[in-house]
Short mmCIF file of C-alpha atoms in Angstrom, two decimals:
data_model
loop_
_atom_site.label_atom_id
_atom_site.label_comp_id
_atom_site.label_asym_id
_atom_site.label_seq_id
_atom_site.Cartn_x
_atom_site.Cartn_y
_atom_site.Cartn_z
CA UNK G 1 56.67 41.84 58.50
CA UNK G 2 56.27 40.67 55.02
CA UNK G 3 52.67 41.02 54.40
CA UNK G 4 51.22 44.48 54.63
CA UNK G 5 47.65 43.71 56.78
CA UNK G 6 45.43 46.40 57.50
CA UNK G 7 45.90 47.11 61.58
CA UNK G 8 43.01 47.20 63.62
CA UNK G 9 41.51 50.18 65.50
CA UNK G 10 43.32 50.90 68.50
CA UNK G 11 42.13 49.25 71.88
CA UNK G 12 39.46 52.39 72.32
CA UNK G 13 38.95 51.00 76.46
CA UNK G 14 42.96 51.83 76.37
CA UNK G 15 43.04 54.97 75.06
CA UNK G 16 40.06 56.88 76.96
CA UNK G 17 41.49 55.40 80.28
CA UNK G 18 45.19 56.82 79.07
CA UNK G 19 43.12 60.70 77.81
CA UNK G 20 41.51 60.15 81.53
CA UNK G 21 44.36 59.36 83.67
CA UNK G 22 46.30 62.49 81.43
CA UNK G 23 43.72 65.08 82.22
CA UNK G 24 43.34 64.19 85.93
CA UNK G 25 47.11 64.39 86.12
CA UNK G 26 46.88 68.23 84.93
CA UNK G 27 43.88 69.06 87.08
CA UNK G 28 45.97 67.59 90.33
CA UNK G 29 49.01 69.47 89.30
CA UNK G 30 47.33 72.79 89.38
CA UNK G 31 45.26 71.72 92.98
CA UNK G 32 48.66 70.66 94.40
CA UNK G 33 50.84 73.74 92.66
CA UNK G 34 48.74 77.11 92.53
CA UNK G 35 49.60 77.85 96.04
CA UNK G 36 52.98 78.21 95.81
CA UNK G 37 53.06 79.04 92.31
CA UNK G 38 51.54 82.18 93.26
CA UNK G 39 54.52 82.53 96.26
CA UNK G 40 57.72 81.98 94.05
CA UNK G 41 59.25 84.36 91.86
CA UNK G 42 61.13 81.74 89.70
CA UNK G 43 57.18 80.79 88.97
CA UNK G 44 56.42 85.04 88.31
CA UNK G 45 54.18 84.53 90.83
CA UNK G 46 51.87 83.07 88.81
CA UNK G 47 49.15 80.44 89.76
CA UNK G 48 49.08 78.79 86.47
CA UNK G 49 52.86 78.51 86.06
CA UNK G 50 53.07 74.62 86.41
CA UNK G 51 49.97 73.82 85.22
CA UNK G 52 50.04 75.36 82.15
CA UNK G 53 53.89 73.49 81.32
CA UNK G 54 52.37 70.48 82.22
CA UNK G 55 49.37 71.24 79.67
CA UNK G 56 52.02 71.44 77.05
CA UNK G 57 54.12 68.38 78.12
CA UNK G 58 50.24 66.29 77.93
CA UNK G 59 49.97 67.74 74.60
CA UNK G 60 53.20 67.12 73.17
CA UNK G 61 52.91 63.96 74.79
CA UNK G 62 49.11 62.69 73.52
CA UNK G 63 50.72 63.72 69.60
CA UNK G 64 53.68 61.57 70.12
CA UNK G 65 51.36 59.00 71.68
CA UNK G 66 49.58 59.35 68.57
CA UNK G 67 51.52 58.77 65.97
CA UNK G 68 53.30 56.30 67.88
CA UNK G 69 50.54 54.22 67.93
CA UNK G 70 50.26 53.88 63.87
CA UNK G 71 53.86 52.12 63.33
CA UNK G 72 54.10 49.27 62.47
CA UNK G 73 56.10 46.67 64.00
CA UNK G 74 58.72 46.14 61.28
CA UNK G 75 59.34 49.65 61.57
CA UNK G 76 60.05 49.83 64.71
CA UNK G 77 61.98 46.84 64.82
CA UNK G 78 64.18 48.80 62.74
CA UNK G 79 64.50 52.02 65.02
CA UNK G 80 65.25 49.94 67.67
CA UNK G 81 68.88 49.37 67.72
CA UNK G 82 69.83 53.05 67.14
CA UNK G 83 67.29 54.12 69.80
CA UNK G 84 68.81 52.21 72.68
CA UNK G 85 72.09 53.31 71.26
CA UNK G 86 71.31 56.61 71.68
CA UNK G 87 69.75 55.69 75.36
CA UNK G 88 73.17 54.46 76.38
CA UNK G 89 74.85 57.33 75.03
CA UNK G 90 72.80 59.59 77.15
CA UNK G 91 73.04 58.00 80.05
CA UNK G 92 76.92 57.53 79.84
CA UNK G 93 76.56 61.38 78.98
CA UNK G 94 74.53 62.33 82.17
CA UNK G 95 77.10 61.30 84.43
CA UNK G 96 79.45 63.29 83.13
CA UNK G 97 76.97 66.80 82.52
CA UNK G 98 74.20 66.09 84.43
CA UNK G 99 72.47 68.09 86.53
CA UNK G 100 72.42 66.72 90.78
CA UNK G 101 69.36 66.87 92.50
CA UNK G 102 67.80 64.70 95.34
CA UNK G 103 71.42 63.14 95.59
CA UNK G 104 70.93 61.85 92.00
CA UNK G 105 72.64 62.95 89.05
CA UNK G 106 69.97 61.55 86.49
CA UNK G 107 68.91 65.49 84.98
CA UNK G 108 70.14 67.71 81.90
CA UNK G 109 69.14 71.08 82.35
CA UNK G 110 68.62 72.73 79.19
CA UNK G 111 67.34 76.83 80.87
CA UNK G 112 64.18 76.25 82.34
CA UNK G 113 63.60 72.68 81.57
CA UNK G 114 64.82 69.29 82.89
CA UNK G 115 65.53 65.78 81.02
CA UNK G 116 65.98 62.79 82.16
CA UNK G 117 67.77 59.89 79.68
CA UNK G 118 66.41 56.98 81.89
CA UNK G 119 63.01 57.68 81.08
CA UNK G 120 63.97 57.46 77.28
CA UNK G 121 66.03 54.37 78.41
CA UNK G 122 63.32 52.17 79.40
CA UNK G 123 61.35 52.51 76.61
CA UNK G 124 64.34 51.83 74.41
CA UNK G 125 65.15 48.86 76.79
CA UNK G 126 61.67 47.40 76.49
CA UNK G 127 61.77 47.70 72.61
CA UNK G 128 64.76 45.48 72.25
CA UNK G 129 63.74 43.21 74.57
CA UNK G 130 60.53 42.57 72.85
CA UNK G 131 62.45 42.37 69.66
CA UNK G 132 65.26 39.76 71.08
CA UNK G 133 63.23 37.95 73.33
CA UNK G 134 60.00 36.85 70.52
CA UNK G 135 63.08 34.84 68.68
CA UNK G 136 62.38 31.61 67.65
CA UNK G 137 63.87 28.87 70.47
CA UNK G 138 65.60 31.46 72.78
CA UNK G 139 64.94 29.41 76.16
CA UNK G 140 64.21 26.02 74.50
CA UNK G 141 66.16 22.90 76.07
CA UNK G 142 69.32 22.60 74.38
CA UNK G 143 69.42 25.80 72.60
CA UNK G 144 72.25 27.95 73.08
CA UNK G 145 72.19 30.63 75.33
CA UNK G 146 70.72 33.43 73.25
CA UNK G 147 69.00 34.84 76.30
CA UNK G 148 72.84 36.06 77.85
CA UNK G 149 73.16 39.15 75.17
CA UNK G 150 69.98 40.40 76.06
CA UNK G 151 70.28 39.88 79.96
CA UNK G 152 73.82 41.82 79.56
CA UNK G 153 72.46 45.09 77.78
CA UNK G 154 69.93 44.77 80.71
CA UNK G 155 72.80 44.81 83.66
CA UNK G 156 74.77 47.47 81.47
CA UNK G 157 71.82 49.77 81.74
CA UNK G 158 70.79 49.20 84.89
CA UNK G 159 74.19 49.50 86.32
CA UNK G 160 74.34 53.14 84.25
CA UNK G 161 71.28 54.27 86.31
CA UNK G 162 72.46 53.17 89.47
CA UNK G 163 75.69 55.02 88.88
CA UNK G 164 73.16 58.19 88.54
CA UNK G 165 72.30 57.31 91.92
CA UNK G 166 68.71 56.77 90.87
CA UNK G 167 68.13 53.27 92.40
CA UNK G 168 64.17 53.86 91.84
CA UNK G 169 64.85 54.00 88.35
CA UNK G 170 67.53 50.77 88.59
CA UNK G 171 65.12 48.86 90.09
CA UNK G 172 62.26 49.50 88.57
CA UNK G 173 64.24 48.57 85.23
CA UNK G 174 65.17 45.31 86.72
CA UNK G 175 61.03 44.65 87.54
CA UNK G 176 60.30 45.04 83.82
CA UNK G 177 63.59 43.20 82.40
CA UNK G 178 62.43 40.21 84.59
CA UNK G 179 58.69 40.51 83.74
CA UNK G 180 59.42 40.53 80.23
CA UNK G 181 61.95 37.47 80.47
CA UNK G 182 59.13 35.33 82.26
CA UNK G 183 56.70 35.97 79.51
CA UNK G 184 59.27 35.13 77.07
CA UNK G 185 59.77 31.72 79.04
CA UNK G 186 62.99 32.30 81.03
CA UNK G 187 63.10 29.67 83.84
CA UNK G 188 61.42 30.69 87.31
CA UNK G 189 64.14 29.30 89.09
CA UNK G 190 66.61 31.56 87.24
CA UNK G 191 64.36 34.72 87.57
CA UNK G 192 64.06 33.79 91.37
CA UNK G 193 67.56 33.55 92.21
CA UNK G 194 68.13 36.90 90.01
CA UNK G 195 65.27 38.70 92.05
CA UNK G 196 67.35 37.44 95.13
CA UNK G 197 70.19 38.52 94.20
CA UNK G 198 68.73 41.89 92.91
CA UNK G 199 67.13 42.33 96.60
CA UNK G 200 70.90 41.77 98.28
CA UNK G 201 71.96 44.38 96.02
CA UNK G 202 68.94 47.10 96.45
CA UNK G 203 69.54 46.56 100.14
CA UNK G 204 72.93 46.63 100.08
CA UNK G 205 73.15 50.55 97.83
CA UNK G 206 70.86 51.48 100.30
CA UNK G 207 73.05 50.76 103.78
CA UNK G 208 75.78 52.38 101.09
CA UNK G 209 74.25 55.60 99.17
CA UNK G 210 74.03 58.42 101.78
CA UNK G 211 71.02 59.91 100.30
CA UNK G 212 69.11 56.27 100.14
CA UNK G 213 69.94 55.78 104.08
CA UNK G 214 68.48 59.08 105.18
CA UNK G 215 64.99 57.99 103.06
CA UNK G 216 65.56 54.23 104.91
CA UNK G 217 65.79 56.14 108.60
CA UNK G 218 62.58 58.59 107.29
CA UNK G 219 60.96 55.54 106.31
CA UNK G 220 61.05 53.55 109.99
CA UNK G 221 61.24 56.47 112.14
CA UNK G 222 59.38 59.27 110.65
CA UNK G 223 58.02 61.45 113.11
CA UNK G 224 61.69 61.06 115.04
CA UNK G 225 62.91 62.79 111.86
CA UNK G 226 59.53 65.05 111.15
CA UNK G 227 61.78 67.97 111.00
CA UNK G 228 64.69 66.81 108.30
CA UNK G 229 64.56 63.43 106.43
CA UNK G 230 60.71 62.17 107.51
CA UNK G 231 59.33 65.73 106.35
CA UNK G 232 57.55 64.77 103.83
CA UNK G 233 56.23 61.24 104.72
CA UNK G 234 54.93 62.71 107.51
CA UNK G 235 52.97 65.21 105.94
CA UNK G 236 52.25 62.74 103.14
CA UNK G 237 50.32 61.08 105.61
CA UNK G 238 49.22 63.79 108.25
CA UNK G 239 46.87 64.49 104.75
CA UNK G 240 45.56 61.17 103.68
CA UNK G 241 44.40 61.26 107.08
CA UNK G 242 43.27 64.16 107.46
CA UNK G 243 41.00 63.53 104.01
CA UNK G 244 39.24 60.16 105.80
CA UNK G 245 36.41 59.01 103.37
CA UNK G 246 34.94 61.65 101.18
CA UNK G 247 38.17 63.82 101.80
CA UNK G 248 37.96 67.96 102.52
CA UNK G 249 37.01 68.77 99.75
CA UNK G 250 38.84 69.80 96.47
CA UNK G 251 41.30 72.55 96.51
CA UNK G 252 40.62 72.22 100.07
CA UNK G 253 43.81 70.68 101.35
CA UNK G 254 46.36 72.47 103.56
CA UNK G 255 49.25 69.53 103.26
CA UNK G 256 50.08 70.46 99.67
CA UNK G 257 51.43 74.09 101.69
CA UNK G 258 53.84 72.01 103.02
CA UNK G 259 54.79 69.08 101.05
CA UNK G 260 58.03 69.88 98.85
CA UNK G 261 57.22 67.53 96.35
CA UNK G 262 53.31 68.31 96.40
CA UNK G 263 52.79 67.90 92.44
CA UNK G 264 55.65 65.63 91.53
CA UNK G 265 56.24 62.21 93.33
CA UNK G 266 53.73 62.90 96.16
CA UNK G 267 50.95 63.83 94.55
CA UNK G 268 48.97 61.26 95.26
CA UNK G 269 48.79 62.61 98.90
CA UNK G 270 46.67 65.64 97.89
CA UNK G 271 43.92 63.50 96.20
CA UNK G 272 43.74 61.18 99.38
CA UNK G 273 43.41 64.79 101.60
CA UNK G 274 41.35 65.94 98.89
CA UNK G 275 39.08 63.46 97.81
CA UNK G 276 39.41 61.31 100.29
CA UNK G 277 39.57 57.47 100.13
CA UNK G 278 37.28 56.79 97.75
CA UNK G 279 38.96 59.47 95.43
CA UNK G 280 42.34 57.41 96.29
CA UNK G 281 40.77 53.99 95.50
CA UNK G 282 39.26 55.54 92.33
CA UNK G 283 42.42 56.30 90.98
CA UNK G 284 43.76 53.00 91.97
CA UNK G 285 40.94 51.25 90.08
CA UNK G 286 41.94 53.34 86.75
CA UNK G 287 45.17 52.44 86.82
CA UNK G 288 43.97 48.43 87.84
CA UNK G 289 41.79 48.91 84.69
CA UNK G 290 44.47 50.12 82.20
CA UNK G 291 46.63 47.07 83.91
CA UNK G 292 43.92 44.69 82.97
CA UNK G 293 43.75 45.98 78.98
CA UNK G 294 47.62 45.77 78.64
CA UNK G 295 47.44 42.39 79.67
CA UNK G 296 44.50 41.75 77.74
CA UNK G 297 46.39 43.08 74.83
CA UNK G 298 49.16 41.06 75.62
CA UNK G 299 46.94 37.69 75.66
CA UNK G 300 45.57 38.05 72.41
CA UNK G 301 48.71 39.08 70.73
CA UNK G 302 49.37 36.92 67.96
CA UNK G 303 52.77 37.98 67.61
CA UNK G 304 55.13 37.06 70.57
CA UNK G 305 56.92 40.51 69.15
CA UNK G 306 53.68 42.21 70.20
CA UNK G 307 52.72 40.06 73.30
CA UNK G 308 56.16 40.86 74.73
CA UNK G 309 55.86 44.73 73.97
CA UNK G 310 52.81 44.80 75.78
CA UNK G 311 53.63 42.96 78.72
CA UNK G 312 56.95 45.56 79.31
CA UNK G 313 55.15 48.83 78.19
CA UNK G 314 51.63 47.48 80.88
CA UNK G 315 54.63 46.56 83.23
CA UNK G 316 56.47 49.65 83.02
CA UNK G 317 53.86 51.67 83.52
CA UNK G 318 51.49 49.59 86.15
CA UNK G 319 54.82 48.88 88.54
CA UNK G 320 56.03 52.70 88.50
CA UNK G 321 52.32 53.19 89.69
CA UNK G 322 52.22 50.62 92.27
CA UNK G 323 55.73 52.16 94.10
CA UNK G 324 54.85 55.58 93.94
CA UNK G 325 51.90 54.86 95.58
CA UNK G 326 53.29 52.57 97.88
CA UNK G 327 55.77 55.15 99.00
CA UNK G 328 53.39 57.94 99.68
CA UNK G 329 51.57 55.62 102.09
CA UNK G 330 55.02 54.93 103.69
CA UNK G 331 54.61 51.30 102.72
CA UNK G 332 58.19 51.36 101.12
CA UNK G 333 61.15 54.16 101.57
CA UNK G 334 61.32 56.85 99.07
CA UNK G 335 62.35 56.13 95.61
CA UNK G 336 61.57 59.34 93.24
CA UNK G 337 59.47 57.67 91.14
CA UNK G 338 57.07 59.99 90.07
CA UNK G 339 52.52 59.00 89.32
CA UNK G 340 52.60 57.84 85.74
CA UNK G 341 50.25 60.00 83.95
CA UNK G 342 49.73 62.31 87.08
CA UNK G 343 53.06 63.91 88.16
CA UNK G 344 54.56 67.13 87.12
CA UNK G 345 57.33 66.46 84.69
CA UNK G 346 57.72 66.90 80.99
CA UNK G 347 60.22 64.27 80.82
CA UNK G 348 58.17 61.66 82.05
CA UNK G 349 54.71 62.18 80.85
CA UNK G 350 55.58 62.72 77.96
CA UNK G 351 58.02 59.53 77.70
CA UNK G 352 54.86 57.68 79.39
CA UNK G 353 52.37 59.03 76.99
CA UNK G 354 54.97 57.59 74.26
CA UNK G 355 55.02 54.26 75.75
CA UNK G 356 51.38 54.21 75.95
CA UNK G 357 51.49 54.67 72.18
CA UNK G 358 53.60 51.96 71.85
CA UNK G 359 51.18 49.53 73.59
CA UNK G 360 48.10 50.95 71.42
CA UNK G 361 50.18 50.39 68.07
CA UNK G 362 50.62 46.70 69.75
CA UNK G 363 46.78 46.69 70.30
CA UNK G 364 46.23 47.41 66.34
CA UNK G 365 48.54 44.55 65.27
CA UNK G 366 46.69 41.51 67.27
CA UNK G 367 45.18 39.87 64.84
CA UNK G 368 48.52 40.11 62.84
CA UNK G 369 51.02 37.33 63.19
CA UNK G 370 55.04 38.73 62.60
CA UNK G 371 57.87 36.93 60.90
CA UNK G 372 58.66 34.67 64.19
CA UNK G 373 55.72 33.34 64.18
CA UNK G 374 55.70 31.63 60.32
CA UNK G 375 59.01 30.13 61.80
CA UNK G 376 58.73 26.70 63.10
CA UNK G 377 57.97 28.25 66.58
CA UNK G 378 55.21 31.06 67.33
CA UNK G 379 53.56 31.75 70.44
CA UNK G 380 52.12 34.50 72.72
CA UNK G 381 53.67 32.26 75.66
CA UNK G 382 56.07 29.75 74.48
CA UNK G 383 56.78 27.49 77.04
CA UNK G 384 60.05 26.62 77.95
CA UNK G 385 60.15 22.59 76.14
CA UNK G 386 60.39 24.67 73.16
CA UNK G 387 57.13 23.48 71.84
CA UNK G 388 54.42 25.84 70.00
CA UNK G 389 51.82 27.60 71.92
CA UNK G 390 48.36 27.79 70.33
CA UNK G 391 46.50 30.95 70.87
CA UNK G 392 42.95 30.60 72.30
CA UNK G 393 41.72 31.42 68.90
CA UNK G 394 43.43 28.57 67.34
CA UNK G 395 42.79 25.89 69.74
CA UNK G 396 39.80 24.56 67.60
CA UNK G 397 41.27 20.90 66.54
CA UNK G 398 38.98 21.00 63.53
CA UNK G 399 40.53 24.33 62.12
CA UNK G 400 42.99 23.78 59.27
CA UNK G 401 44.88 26.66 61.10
CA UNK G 402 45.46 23.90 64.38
CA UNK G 403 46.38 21.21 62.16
CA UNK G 404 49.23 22.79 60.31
CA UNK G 405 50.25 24.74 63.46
CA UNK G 406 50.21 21.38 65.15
CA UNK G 407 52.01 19.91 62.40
CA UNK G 408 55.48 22.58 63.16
CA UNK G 409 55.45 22.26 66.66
CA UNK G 410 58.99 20.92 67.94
CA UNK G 411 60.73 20.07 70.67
CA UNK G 412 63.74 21.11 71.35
#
């Protein structure tokens, strides 16, 4: 960056909702695992056997969280090539060794544990998109077409997780690629006819993929299919109805006996039978609340390298939330996107608690302007006639800091 500033503290509100959201997760893994922990010899019968993994994922992942959040941006502005390298490379390398599960082939298995590139992927993909994206002019009028590199290594790696068979994963990717491109000012009218597009496609692998048409028949006829592909949906929601308000009580629930996927993507279900709607909405308010400081974080940015890092880590994070959620109430098909935070899975709570990091390291740095913005354009939310944007805390026309800011801004 030039200048060495001293960061900030880290946005404190952000972190204790991330610590909270963590230890809830482990708590609901061992409510929704114990049971058949204690039934599985692969597990040695024991009751803590998930829990206690997932209690060293959260702490591996809070210590990478950690000292993720104290680089600086130039730093990782350097990492960030060879890091989505080396997220290509594994994803090109999972198709070839990876392990098939679900009727995806998105896992290594390395003896008792499972990895899976894309999560690494996205956080590599978000990096270089906040890194490309906060140059000077990239969707100004007249400027060349610096935006088509960028929206290329998007396709490339959403095509590579597709070709896993993970289209969860591909279309979640495409969600934060296009929420990161509007904040960087890419034209609605382009992002609309790419989100059409995108939809044609989704729906299209899903009439196509064998294992994406059985969730799409589970999905409208459920209870005709109670016994094969609606299984779990229909438990999913035989227990958040079961739970009503308060819910039965914790470790109370009798769905979890039942549900396959009881700790991983439908965990969500046992809180609902557990702690009932209000335990549900609760949950759903944490996770509205950790949207909320993201995009605070974002706003006040006064890097656009920071603003956009924000926006795709908050993005990430807030629209894997939204679809897990929204397919354990059966309001969309089955994707195998696990609870942020919540889920068991190494591989993704720890990759989560990383990208958390990466959004408290951009909370330290927003009172620090980076390289693009000494350039003739800077802004948090450049708009698209390639003119400077001037933060809220510049807007005061008697500060020298508006007058020489007003003095660079261009048009292109």
């Amino acid at each position: 960056m030039g200048r060495r500033e001293n960061l900030a503290r880290p946005d404190l509100y952000l972190l204790v909702t991330v610590l909270v959201l963590t230890i809830v997760g482990v708590m609901l893994v061992f409510d929704s695992s114990y049971a058949k922990a204690a039934d599985f010899e692969s597990m040695n019968r024991n009751v803590y056997y998930l829990v206690k993994r997932q209690a060293l994922f959260a702490l591996l992942g809070v210590v990478c969280m950690a000292v993720v959040s104290r680089f600086r941006f130039d730093w990782l502005k350097k990492i960030t090539l060879p890091f989505l390298g080396l997220g290509y490379l594994l994803l090109i390398a999972v198709l070839a060794f990876g392990h098939t599960a679900h009727g995806a082939k998105s896992w290594f298995r390395l003896g008792g544990f499972f990895i899976q590139p894309s999560e690494l992927a996205k956080i590599a993909l978000v990096l270089f998109l906040a890194g490309v994206l906060s140059k000077p002019r990239m969707f100004a009028r007249g400027a060349p077409r610096r935006w088509f590199v960028p929206a290329l290594v998007c396709f490339g790696m959403i095509l590579l997780v597709l070709m896993e068979r993970d289209l969860g994963g591909a279309v979640l990717l495409g969600l934060v690629c296009m929420a990161m491109f509007f904040a960087a000012g890419a034209k609605k009218v382009s992002l609309i006819f790419t989100g059409l597009v995108a939809f044609l496609m989704v729906a299209g692998m899903m009439c196509i993929m064998p294992h994406c048409r059985a969730r799409l028949r589970a999905w409208l006829e459920p209870w005709t299919y109670r016994y094969g592909e609606g299984y779990q949906t229909v438990h999913s929601l035989s227990g958040l109805g079961t739970g009503g308000l308060l819910g039965v009580g914790l470790c109370k629930g009798r769905e979890k006996f039942y549900l396959p996927a009881a700790s991983t993507d439908y965990v969500f279900s046992t809180l609902g039978e557990e702690a009932g709607l209000l335990g549900g909405v609760a949950l759903l308010g944490i996770f509205v609340f950790f949207t909320y400081r993201g995009t605070r974080v974002a706003h006040q940015s006064a890097s656009c390298y920071g603003s956009l890092l924000a926006t795709g880590v908050t993005t990430l994070i807030s629209i894997q939330a939204i679809i897990n959620i929204a397919v354990v109430t059966s309001v969309i098909p089955a994707t195998g996107l696990p609870l942020p935070f919540i889920s068991y899975g190494g591989s993704s709570l720890v990759t989560t608690l990383t990208a958390a990091g990466l959004l408290l390291a951009a909370s330290r740095h927003v009172n620090i302007a980076s390289e693009e913005n000494d350039s003739s354009e800077s802004s948090t939310n450049r708009r698209r006639n390639g003119r400077t944007y001037i933060s809220s805390s510049k807007r005061s026309t008697g500060s020298p800091g508006y007058r020489s800011l007003h003095r660079t801004a261009v048009r292109g």
